[in-house]
């Protein structure tokens, strides 16, 4: 097992990883920017190294500085968390070249899944359903028109190197296709340094349901059931849950098996997430796979009883998976609310600044993953995630009651937060009935809550 792990991240996920390191008797090493001197992750880690100024390119996105810090402290492994360098195949290769274990999937799998068209072709070859569309990259406007004649309108042009909502363009009718194709390629080139695009039929009002998978280095892969992630605003998830209110046991087993087949075909190991869209007929389609631990992983931890970060570490250390699919059960119901330092009344504008008062919820079935404390100053340079509230209950009704109870207890003064907005969702009849899609927040209005 590793003796010392460097955590190449900040905020709640760095704290989350430090906690598991401590459980496992592994020395944790934090890295922090000059803007994060007072951050919780830098304070609670066993060791902490300043790696540079606030700017991402000089700290958390600077592979050279992070690897130099890891070598200087004698780390044997690097955990990238989510975001930052977590999906950077080159960083994973450089870590290995330095004699450090990258706690994540093999670089070849990261590279394959980072190319969304190759990922979809891998899925198709593995018998995983995909959205009707182009077979791989669409190289010119003539080919785009040919694909469009086959699949019809509306359609989406997606950047091969996009993902997570970046680099997508909706085309409603044939007259708009040629210009949209040209613009999509130019945008993709400018945004990702790769102008390749592919085309899919546009699904109306789908649900976004993802499956957690876990694979060891010996080709054993299991799935840890689904997370329902449809409640989002502009690709920022606000509430996630497991199980999804939509899935039947049969559909869950079918989608889980598909997720495992895709991971196997991609040569995957470690923790990963397979994203599907599910239409109104409950037909499901693979759209992409994320080769990292995700923000919403605690929902899966609650219903499976596993520590996913510990599983990542054991897998990276070469231990075989101690679980088989038949051992795994989805127990009860878990809901996560992401508490952001944003003002819903001002279009969810991020508002950094000092936290003057902080009262965190507790009690039965409540978990808070956060990296904040009273008088902590939220820096303006990074994301606005303050905390994650995760509740667990015997069933969805109990989990909902606990989520409402805990969110009402969640009290922050100094910066605005999303808690009151989420409380309204937790009480809204369609949400309570489990009747929603990715369009939920565009089709439901919530009055601003006064101070
Ligand atoms: C789609 C889609 C409808 N049809 N693909 C956006 C993020 C990226 N992961 C895939 N996305 C979508 N792909 C087809 N063929 C609708 C979305 C989409 C979406 C997906 C998941 C969660 C939120 C979303 C919000 C808007 C659009």
mmCIF file of C-alpha atoms in Angstrom, residues 36-364:
data_model
loop_
_atom_site.group_PDB
_atom_site.id
_atom_site.type_symbol
_atom_site.label_atom_id
_atom_site.label_comp_id
_atom_site.label_asym_id
_atom_site.label_seq_id
_atom_site.Cartn_x
_atom_site.Cartn_y
_atom_site.Cartn_z
ATOM 1 C CA UNK A 36 -5.612 28.987 -0.437
ATOM 2 C CA UNK A 37 -3.224 29.532 2.501
ATOM 3 C CA UNK A 38 -6.168 29.510 4.931
ATOM 4 C CA UNK A 39 -8.053 26.739 3.163
ATOM 5 C CA UNK A 40 -9.224 23.740 5.132
ATOM 6 C CA UNK A 41 -7.479 21.172 2.936
ATOM 7 C CA UNK A 42 -4.082 22.807 3.518
ATOM 8 C CA UNK A 43 -4.720 22.827 7.263
ATOM 9 C CA UNK A 44 -5.984 19.304 7.849
ATOM 10 C CA UNK A 45 -3.537 17.415 5.628
ATOM 11 C CA UNK A 46 -0.524 15.818 7.313
ATOM 12 C CA UNK A 47 1.734 17.982 5.137
ATOM 13 C CA UNK A 48 1.077 20.927 2.819
ATOM 14 C CA UNK A 49 3.114 22.483 0.025
ATOM 15 C CA UNK A 50 2.502 25.885 -1.573
ATOM 16 C CA UNK A 51 2.784 25.413 -5.340
ATOM 17 C CA UNK A 52 2.296 28.966 -6.617
ATOM 18 C CA UNK A 53 -0.036 31.938 -7.147
ATOM 19 C CA UNK A 54 -3.831 31.853 -7.360
ATOM 20 C CA UNK A 55 -3.900 31.594 -11.168
ATOM 21 C CA UNK A 56 -4.769 28.016 -12.167
ATOM 22 C CA UNK A 57 -1.951 27.722 -14.706
ATOM 23 C CA UNK A 58 0.568 28.522 -12.002
ATOM 24 C CA UNK A 59 -0.848 26.177 -9.365
ATOM 25 C CA UNK A 60 -3.618 23.556 -9.607
ATOM 26 C CA UNK A 61 -3.298 23.165 -13.381
ATOM 27 C CA UNK A 62 0.490 23.229 -13.388
ATOM 28 C CA UNK A 63 1.561 19.614 -13.841
ATOM 29 C CA UNK A 64 5.277 20.400 -13.451
ATOM 30 C CA UNK A 65 4.884 22.124 -10.106
ATOM 31 C CA UNK A 66 2.594 19.447 -8.745
ATOM 32 C CA UNK A 67 4.891 16.606 -9.776
ATOM 33 C CA UNK A 68 7.927 18.486 -8.421
ATOM 34 C CA UNK A 69 6.099 18.865 -5.084
ATOM 35 C CA UNK A 70 5.198 15.161 -5.082
ATOM 36 C CA UNK A 71 8.840 14.165 -5.674
ATOM 37 C CA UNK A 72 10.119 16.661 -3.087
ATOM 38 C CA UNK A 73 7.916 15.229 -0.321
ATOM 39 C CA UNK A 74 8.581 11.615 -1.301
ATOM 40 C CA UNK A 75 4.992 10.798 -2.279
ATOM 41 C CA UNK A 76 4.399 7.456 -3.968
ATOM 42 C CA UNK A 77 1.048 8.333 -5.550
ATOM 43 C CA UNK A 78 -1.009 11.315 -6.751
ATOM 44 C CA UNK A 79 -4.784 11.631 -6.400
ATOM 45 C CA UNK A 80 -6.147 14.216 -8.873
ATOM 46 C CA UNK A 81 -9.708 14.516 -7.463
ATOM 47 C CA UNK A 82 -12.153 15.917 -10.052
ATOM 48 C CA UNK A 83 -11.651 18.788 -12.502
ATOM 49 C CA UNK A 84 -8.148 20.284 -12.812
ATOM 50 C CA UNK A 85 -5.726 17.567 -14.064
ATOM 51 C CA UNK A 86 -8.001 14.595 -13.356
ATOM 52 C CA UNK A 87 -8.801 13.860 -17.010
ATOM 53 C CA UNK A 88 -5.420 14.802 -18.431
ATOM 54 C CA UNK A 89 -3.825 11.683 -19.948
ATOM 55 C CA UNK A 90 -0.514 13.489 -20.376
ATOM 56 C CA UNK A 91 -0.407 14.329 -16.663
ATOM 57 C CA UNK A 92 -1.077 10.671 -15.815
ATOM 58 C CA UNK A 93 1.802 9.639 -18.117
ATOM 59 C CA UNK A 94 4.169 12.245 -16.648
ATOM 60 C CA UNK A 95 3.326 11.070 -13.126
ATOM 61 C CA UNK A 96 4.183 7.494 -14.108
ATOM 62 C CA UNK A 97 7.416 8.657 -15.756
ATOM 63 C CA UNK A 98 8.341 10.258 -12.396
ATOM 64 C CA UNK A 99 7.770 6.953 -10.617
ATOM 65 C CA UNK A 100 4.455 8.134 -9.126
ATOM 66 C CA UNK A 101 1.240 6.125 -9.284
ATOM 67 C CA UNK A 102 -1.622 8.126 -10.795
ATOM 68 C CA UNK A 103 -4.763 7.227 -8.844
ATOM 69 C CA UNK A 104 -7.086 6.930 -11.809
ATOM 70 C CA UNK A 105 -7.637 4.961 -15.005
ATOM 71 C CA UNK A 106 -4.839 4.087 -17.461
ATOM 72 C CA UNK A 107 -3.821 7.039 -19.690
ATOM 73 C CA UNK A 108 -4.981 5.143 -22.807
ATOM 74 C CA UNK A 109 -8.493 4.843 -21.339
ATOM 75 C CA UNK A 110 -8.526 8.553 -20.422
ATOM 76 C CA UNK A 111 -7.467 9.427 -23.980
ATOM 77 C CA UNK A 112 -10.052 7.131 -25.578
ATOM 78 C CA UNK A 113 -12.907 8.507 -23.458
ATOM 79 C CA UNK A 114 -11.740 12.109 -23.970
ATOM 80 C CA UNK A 115 -12.513 11.622 -27.677
ATOM 81 C CA UNK A 116 -16.309 11.478 -27.509
ATOM 82 C CA UNK A 117 -16.666 10.068 -31.041
ATOM 83 C CA UNK A 118 -14.235 7.217 -30.295
ATOM 84 C CA UNK A 119 -16.012 6.568 -27.005
ATOM 85 C CA UNK A 120 -19.327 6.250 -28.843
ATOM 86 C CA UNK A 121 -17.806 3.944 -31.449
ATOM 87 C CA UNK A 122 -16.414 1.807 -28.625
ATOM 88 C CA UNK A 123 -19.892 1.696 -27.074
ATOM 89 C CA UNK A 124 -21.534 0.726 -30.365
ATOM 90 C CA UNK A 125 -19.000 -2.069 -30.900
ATOM 91 C CA UNK A 126 -19.693 -3.315 -27.348
ATOM 92 C CA UNK A 127 -23.437 -3.489 -27.987
ATOM 93 C CA UNK A 128 -24.206 -0.453 -25.834
ATOM 94 C CA UNK A 129 -27.091 1.616 -27.266
ATOM 95 C CA UNK A 130 -26.061 5.045 -28.609
ATOM 96 C CA UNK A 131 -28.097 7.964 -29.956
ATOM 97 C CA UNK A 132 -28.766 7.617 -33.713
ATOM 98 C CA UNK A 133 -26.168 9.753 -35.464
ATOM 99 C CA UNK A 134 -22.918 9.836 -37.379
ATOM 100 C CA UNK A 135 -20.493 6.929 -37.169
ATOM 101 C CA UNK A 136 -17.583 8.896 -35.784
ATOM 102 C CA UNK A 137 -16.276 12.261 -36.915
ATOM 103 C CA UNK A 138 -18.151 14.179 -39.641
ATOM 104 C CA UNK A 139 -15.337 15.538 -41.838
ATOM 105 C CA UNK A 140 -17.215 18.090 -44.005
ATOM 106 C CA UNK A 141 -20.552 19.860 -44.562
ATOM 107 C CA UNK A 142 -21.580 17.433 -47.349
ATOM 108 C CA UNK A 143 -21.195 14.460 -44.973
ATOM 109 C CA UNK A 144 -23.104 16.423 -42.318
ATOM 110 C CA UNK A 145 -25.999 16.866 -44.754
ATOM 111 C CA UNK A 146 -25.978 13.147 -45.562
ATOM 112 C CA UNK A 147 -26.139 12.196 -41.857
ATOM 113 C CA UNK A 148 -28.934 14.747 -41.350
ATOM 114 C CA UNK A 149 -31.006 13.221 -44.164
ATOM 115 C CA UNK A 150 -30.742 9.856 -42.401
ATOM 116 C CA UNK A 151 -31.537 10.909 -38.822
ATOM 117 C CA UNK A 152 -33.687 14.001 -39.383
ATOM 118 C CA UNK A 153 -34.100 17.196 -37.353
ATOM 119 C CA UNK A 154 -33.571 18.605 -34.800
ATOM 120 C CA UNK A 155 -30.002 17.382 -34.411
ATOM 121 C CA UNK A 156 -26.962 18.260 -32.342
ATOM 122 C CA UNK A 157 -23.442 18.937 -33.579
ATOM 123 C CA UNK A 158 -21.057 18.018 -30.773
ATOM 124 C CA UNK A 159 -17.318 18.647 -30.468
ATOM 125 C CA UNK A 160 -15.306 15.429 -30.200
ATOM 126 C CA UNK A 161 -13.152 17.054 -27.488
ATOM 127 C CA UNK A 162 -16.105 18.714 -25.727
ATOM 128 C CA UNK A 163 -18.273 17.065 -23.115
ATOM 129 C CA UNK A 164 -20.144 18.070 -20.008
ATOM 130 C CA UNK A 165 -22.176 20.545 -22.047
ATOM 131 C CA UNK A 166 -19.285 22.290 -23.800
ATOM 132 C CA UNK A 167 -19.148 22.433 -27.577
ATOM 133 C CA UNK A 168 -22.760 21.549 -28.437
ATOM 134 C CA UNK A 169 -24.901 23.217 -31.118
ATOM 135 C CA UNK A 170 -28.584 22.604 -31.856
ATOM 136 C CA UNK A 171 -29.718 22.606 -35.486
ATOM 137 C CA UNK A 172 -33.499 22.793 -36.031
ATOM 138 C CA UNK A 173 -33.784 22.607 -39.834
ATOM 139 C CA UNK A 174 -31.833 21.849 -43.020
ATOM 140 C CA UNK A 175 -31.394 25.516 -43.997
ATOM 141 C CA UNK A 176 -29.334 26.107 -40.831
ATOM 142 C CA UNK A 177 -27.072 23.059 -41.137
ATOM 143 C CA UNK A 178 -24.166 24.265 -43.286
ATOM 144 C CA UNK A 179 -23.547 27.458 -41.293
ATOM 145 C CA UNK A 180 -23.962 25.614 -37.983
ATOM 146 C CA UNK A 181 -21.483 22.937 -39.089
ATOM 147 C CA UNK A 182 -18.857 25.533 -40.037
ATOM 148 C CA UNK A 183 -19.377 27.510 -36.823
ATOM 149 C CA UNK A 184 -19.279 24.349 -34.655
ATOM 150 C CA UNK A 185 -15.947 23.263 -36.176
ATOM 151 C CA UNK A 186 -14.440 26.738 -35.729
ATOM 152 C CA UNK A 187 -15.654 26.940 -32.120
ATOM 153 C CA UNK A 188 -14.349 23.482 -31.353
ATOM 154 C CA UNK A 189 -10.973 24.368 -32.857
ATOM 155 C CA UNK A 190 -10.783 27.582 -30.843
ATOM 156 C CA UNK A 191 -12.104 26.038 -27.609
ATOM 157 C CA UNK A 192 -10.376 22.644 -27.577
ATOM 158 C CA UNK A 193 -7.612 22.859 -30.188
ATOM 159 C CA UNK A 194 -9.496 20.171 -32.113
ATOM 160 C CA UNK A 195 -12.131 21.096 -34.692
ATOM 161 C CA UNK A 196 -13.578 17.575 -35.054
ATOM 162 C CA UNK A 197 -17.324 17.191 -34.539
ATOM 163 C CA UNK A 198 -19.945 14.435 -34.667
ATOM 164 C CA UNK A 199 -23.716 14.500 -35.026
ATOM 165 C CA UNK A 200 -26.577 13.036 -32.969
ATOM 166 C CA UNK A 201 -30.352 13.188 -33.130
ATOM 167 C CA UNK A 202 -31.566 15.670 -30.495
ATOM 168 C CA UNK A 203 -33.516 13.880 -27.766
ATOM 169 C CA UNK A 204 -36.378 15.920 -26.292
ATOM 170 C CA UNK A 205 -36.733 16.144 -22.519
ATOM 171 C CA UNK A 206 -34.537 13.171 -21.642
ATOM 172 C CA UNK A 207 -33.412 12.250 -18.158
ATOM 173 C CA UNK A 208 -29.729 12.199 -17.301
ATOM 174 C CA UNK A 209 -28.899 8.990 -15.477
ATOM 175 C CA UNK A 210 -25.338 7.878 -14.853
ATOM 176 C CA UNK A 211 -23.870 4.593 -13.601
ATOM 177 C CA UNK A 212 -20.915 4.389 -11.255
ATOM 178 C CA UNK A 213 -18.424 1.683 -12.201
ATOM 179 C CA UNK A 214 -15.392 0.312 -10.416
ATOM 180 C CA UNK A 215 -12.758 -1.851 -12.091
ATOM 181 C CA UNK A 216 -9.506 -3.365 -10.848
ATOM 182 C CA UNK A 217 -6.320 -3.918 -12.860
ATOM 183 C CA UNK A 218 -7.276 -7.544 -13.528
ATOM 184 C CA UNK A 219 -10.325 -6.940 -15.726
ATOM 185 C CA UNK A 220 -12.939 -7.320 -13.026
ATOM 186 C CA UNK A 221 -15.504 -4.526 -13.349
ATOM 187 C CA UNK A 222 -18.710 -3.993 -11.377
ATOM 188 C CA UNK A 223 -21.324 -1.251 -11.412
ATOM 189 C CA UNK A 224 -22.548 0.492 -8.284
ATOM 190 C CA UNK A 225 -25.990 1.371 -9.638
ATOM 191 C CA UNK A 226 -27.163 4.734 -10.892
ATOM 192 C CA UNK A 227 -27.391 8.382 -9.947
ATOM 193 C CA UNK A 228 -30.267 10.492 -11.228
ATOM 194 C CA UNK A 229 -28.705 13.803 -12.295
ATOM 195 C CA UNK A 230 -31.472 15.517 -14.262
ATOM 196 C CA UNK A 231 -31.899 18.461 -11.863
ATOM 197 C CA UNK A 232 -29.325 20.828 -13.324
ATOM 198 C CA UNK A 233 -29.012 24.396 -14.529
ATOM 199 C CA UNK A 234 -26.742 25.091 -17.488
ATOM 200 C CA UNK A 235 -24.937 21.787 -16.918
ATOM 201 C CA UNK A 236 -24.364 22.541 -13.214
ATOM 202 C CA UNK A 237 -26.062 19.813 -11.230
ATOM 203 C CA UNK A 238 -28.025 21.051 -8.226
ATOM 204 C CA UNK A 239 -29.573 17.867 -6.803
ATOM 205 C CA UNK A 240 -28.619 14.229 -7.421
ATOM 206 C CA UNK A 241 -30.127 11.042 -6.046
ATOM 207 C CA UNK A 242 -29.924 7.269 -6.044
ATOM 208 C CA UNK A 243 -31.938 5.261 -6.953
ATOM 209 C CA UNK A 244 -33.469 7.135 -9.875
ATOM 210 C CA UNK A 245 -37.254 7.301 -9.425
ATOM 211 C CA UNK A 246 -37.537 6.260 -13.093
ATOM 212 C CA UNK A 247 -35.692 2.955 -13.178
ATOM 213 C CA UNK A 248 -37.201 -0.472 -12.709
ATOM 214 C CA UNK A 249 -35.035 -3.333 -11.434
ATOM 215 C CA UNK A 250 -34.914 -4.776 -14.968
ATOM 216 C CA UNK A 251 -33.897 -1.517 -16.638
ATOM 217 C CA UNK A 252 -31.303 -0.900 -13.895
ATOM 218 C CA UNK A 253 -29.759 -4.325 -14.508
ATOM 219 C CA UNK A 254 -29.750 -3.767 -18.269
ATOM 220 C CA UNK A 255 -28.157 -0.306 -18.049
ATOM 221 C CA UNK A 256 -25.662 -1.471 -15.415
ATOM 222 C CA UNK A 257 -24.584 -4.367 -17.626
ATOM 223 C CA UNK A 258 -24.205 -1.937 -20.551
ATOM 224 C CA UNK A 259 -22.049 0.383 -18.402
ATOM 225 C CA UNK A 260 -19.801 -2.539 -17.441
ATOM 226 C CA UNK A 261 -19.477 -3.664 -21.089
ATOM 227 C CA UNK A 262 -18.422 -0.167 -22.122
ATOM 228 C CA UNK A 263 -15.847 0.069 -19.311
ATOM 229 C CA UNK A 264 -14.464 -3.326 -20.291
ATOM 230 C CA UNK A 265 -14.237 -2.336 -23.966
ATOM 231 C CA UNK A 266 -12.392 0.870 -22.952
ATOM 232 C CA UNK A 267 -9.790 -1.087 -20.932
ATOM 233 C CA UNK A 268 -10.967 0.754 -17.844
ATOM 234 C CA UNK A 269 -9.774 0.465 -14.255
ATOM 235 C CA UNK A 270 -10.486 2.635 -11.242
ATOM 236 C CA UNK A 271 -13.689 4.564 -10.548
ATOM 237 C CA UNK A 272 -15.620 5.946 -13.506
ATOM 238 C CA UNK A 273 -19.055 7.139 -14.496
ATOM 239 C CA UNK A 274 -21.016 6.125 -17.582
ATOM 240 C CA UNK A 275 -23.561 8.772 -18.628
ATOM 241 C CA UNK A 276 -26.825 7.898 -20.320
ATOM 242 C CA UNK A 277 -29.801 9.848 -21.579
ATOM 243 C CA UNK A 278 -33.141 8.086 -21.083
ATOM 244 C CA UNK A 279 -36.126 9.103 -23.231
ATOM 245 C CA UNK A 280 -39.856 9.145 -22.443
ATOM 246 C CA UNK A 281 -40.164 5.498 -23.575
ATOM 247 C CA UNK A 282 -37.376 4.520 -21.164
ATOM 248 C CA UNK A 283 -35.022 3.792 -24.067
ATOM 249 C CA UNK A 284 -31.469 4.559 -22.933
ATOM 250 C CA UNK A 285 -28.500 5.879 -24.886
ATOM 251 C CA UNK A 286 -24.823 6.143 -23.909
ATOM 252 C CA UNK A 287 -23.471 9.689 -24.346
ATOM 253 C CA UNK A 288 -20.087 9.835 -22.584
ATOM 254 C CA UNK A 289 -17.955 8.338 -19.815
ATOM 255 C CA UNK A 290 -16.153 10.372 -17.146
ATOM 256 C CA UNK A 291 -12.815 8.901 -16.041
ATOM 257 C CA UNK A 292 -12.709 10.380 -12.527
ATOM 258 C CA UNK A 293 -14.333 10.460 -9.109
ATOM 259 C CA UNK A 294 -17.388 12.731 -9.423
ATOM 260 C CA UNK A 295 -18.750 15.466 -7.191
ATOM 261 C CA UNK A 296 -21.881 13.408 -6.502
ATOM 262 C CA UNK A 297 -20.075 10.156 -5.552
ATOM 263 C CA UNK A 298 -21.326 10.304 -1.906
ATOM 264 C CA UNK A 299 -24.842 9.440 -3.084
ATOM 265 C CA UNK A 300 -23.462 6.103 -4.295
ATOM 266 C CA UNK A 301 -21.442 5.677 -1.092
ATOM 267 C CA UNK A 302 -24.619 6.063 0.978
ATOM 268 C CA UNK A 303 -26.628 3.444 -0.915
ATOM 269 C CA UNK A 304 -23.782 0.921 -1.303
ATOM 270 C CA UNK A 305 -21.941 1.434 2.014
ATOM 271 C CA UNK A 306 -18.604 1.705 0.169
ATOM 272 C CA UNK A 307 -15.842 4.329 0.397
ATOM 273 C CA UNK A 308 -15.183 5.067 -3.278
ATOM 274 C CA UNK A 309 -11.949 6.964 -2.607
ATOM 275 C CA UNK A 310 -10.620 3.988 -0.624
ATOM 276 C CA UNK A 311 -11.598 1.727 -3.537
ATOM 277 C CA UNK A 312 -9.720 4.031 -5.945
ATOM 278 C CA UNK A 313 -6.612 3.900 -3.768
ATOM 279 C CA UNK A 314 -6.710 0.111 -3.330
ATOM 280 C CA UNK A 315 -7.201 -0.402 -7.065
ATOM 281 C CA UNK A 316 -4.310 1.938 -7.942
ATOM 282 C CA UNK A 317 -2.116 0.031 -5.467
ATOM 283 C CA UNK A 318 -2.822 -3.124 -7.462
ATOM 284 C CA UNK A 319 -5.240 -4.834 -5.114
ATOM 285 C CA UNK A 320 -7.938 -6.974 -6.720
ATOM 286 C CA UNK A 321 -11.541 -5.832 -6.304
ATOM 287 C CA UNK A 322 -12.980 -7.588 -3.272
ATOM 288 C CA UNK A 323 -16.538 -7.265 -4.581
ATOM 289 C CA UNK A 324 -18.590 -9.127 -7.104
ATOM 290 C CA UNK A 325 -21.775 -7.785 -8.694
ATOM 291 C CA UNK A 326 -23.917 -10.257 -6.754
ATOM 292 C CA UNK A 327 -22.572 -8.874 -3.423
ATOM 293 C CA UNK A 328 -23.724 -5.341 -4.189
ATOM 294 C CA UNK A 329 -27.042 -3.930 -3.013
ATOM 295 C CA UNK A 330 -28.590 -0.505 -3.390
ATOM 296 C CA UNK A 331 -29.841 0.123 0.150
ATOM 297 C CA UNK A 332 -32.360 2.888 0.884
ATOM 298 C CA UNK A 333 -32.351 6.239 -0.888
ATOM 299 C CA UNK A 334 -29.772 9.051 -0.933
ATOM 300 C CA UNK A 335 -30.094 12.673 -2.088
ATOM 301 C CA UNK A 336 -27.330 15.244 -2.493
ATOM 302 C CA UNK A 337 -27.753 19.033 -2.694
ATOM 303 C CA UNK A 338 -24.785 21.079 -3.883
ATOM 304 C CA UNK A 339 -24.618 24.247 -1.823
ATOM 305 C CA UNK A 340 -23.013 26.971 -3.932
ATOM 306 C CA UNK A 341 -21.961 30.493 -2.966
ATOM 307 C CA UNK A 342 -24.231 31.922 -5.657
ATOM 308 C CA UNK A 343 -27.182 34.284 -5.746
ATOM 309 C CA UNK A 344 -30.220 32.635 -7.410
ATOM 310 C CA UNK A 345 -31.888 36.085 -7.590
ATOM 311 C CA UNK A 346 -29.025 37.312 -9.785
ATOM 312 C CA UNK A 347 -28.903 34.445 -12.255
ATOM 313 C CA UNK A 348 -26.813 32.294 -9.913
ATOM 314 C CA UNK A 349 -23.984 34.823 -9.946
ATOM 315 C CA UNK A 350 -21.032 33.428 -7.934
ATOM 316 C CA UNK A 351 -20.428 35.608 -4.872
ATOM 317 C CA UNK A 352 -17.115 35.031 -3.108
ATOM 318 C CA UNK A 353 -16.347 36.616 0.267
ATOM 319 C CA UNK A 354 -16.246 35.975 4.011
ATOM 320 C CA UNK A 355 -18.480 33.430 5.735
ATOM 321 C CA UNK A 356 -19.582 35.323 8.856
ATOM 322 C CA UNK A 357 -21.903 32.719 10.337
ATOM 323 C CA UNK A 358 -21.986 29.002 9.645
ATOM 324 C CA UNK A 359 -24.369 26.427 11.068
ATOM 325 C CA UNK A 360 -24.118 23.016 9.444
ATOM 326 C CA UNK A 361 -26.951 20.475 9.705
ATOM 327 C CA UNK A 362 -26.636 17.106 11.414
ATOM 328 C CA UNK A 363 -28.760 14.347 12.870
ATOM 329 C CA UNK A 364 -29.889 10.968 11.527
#
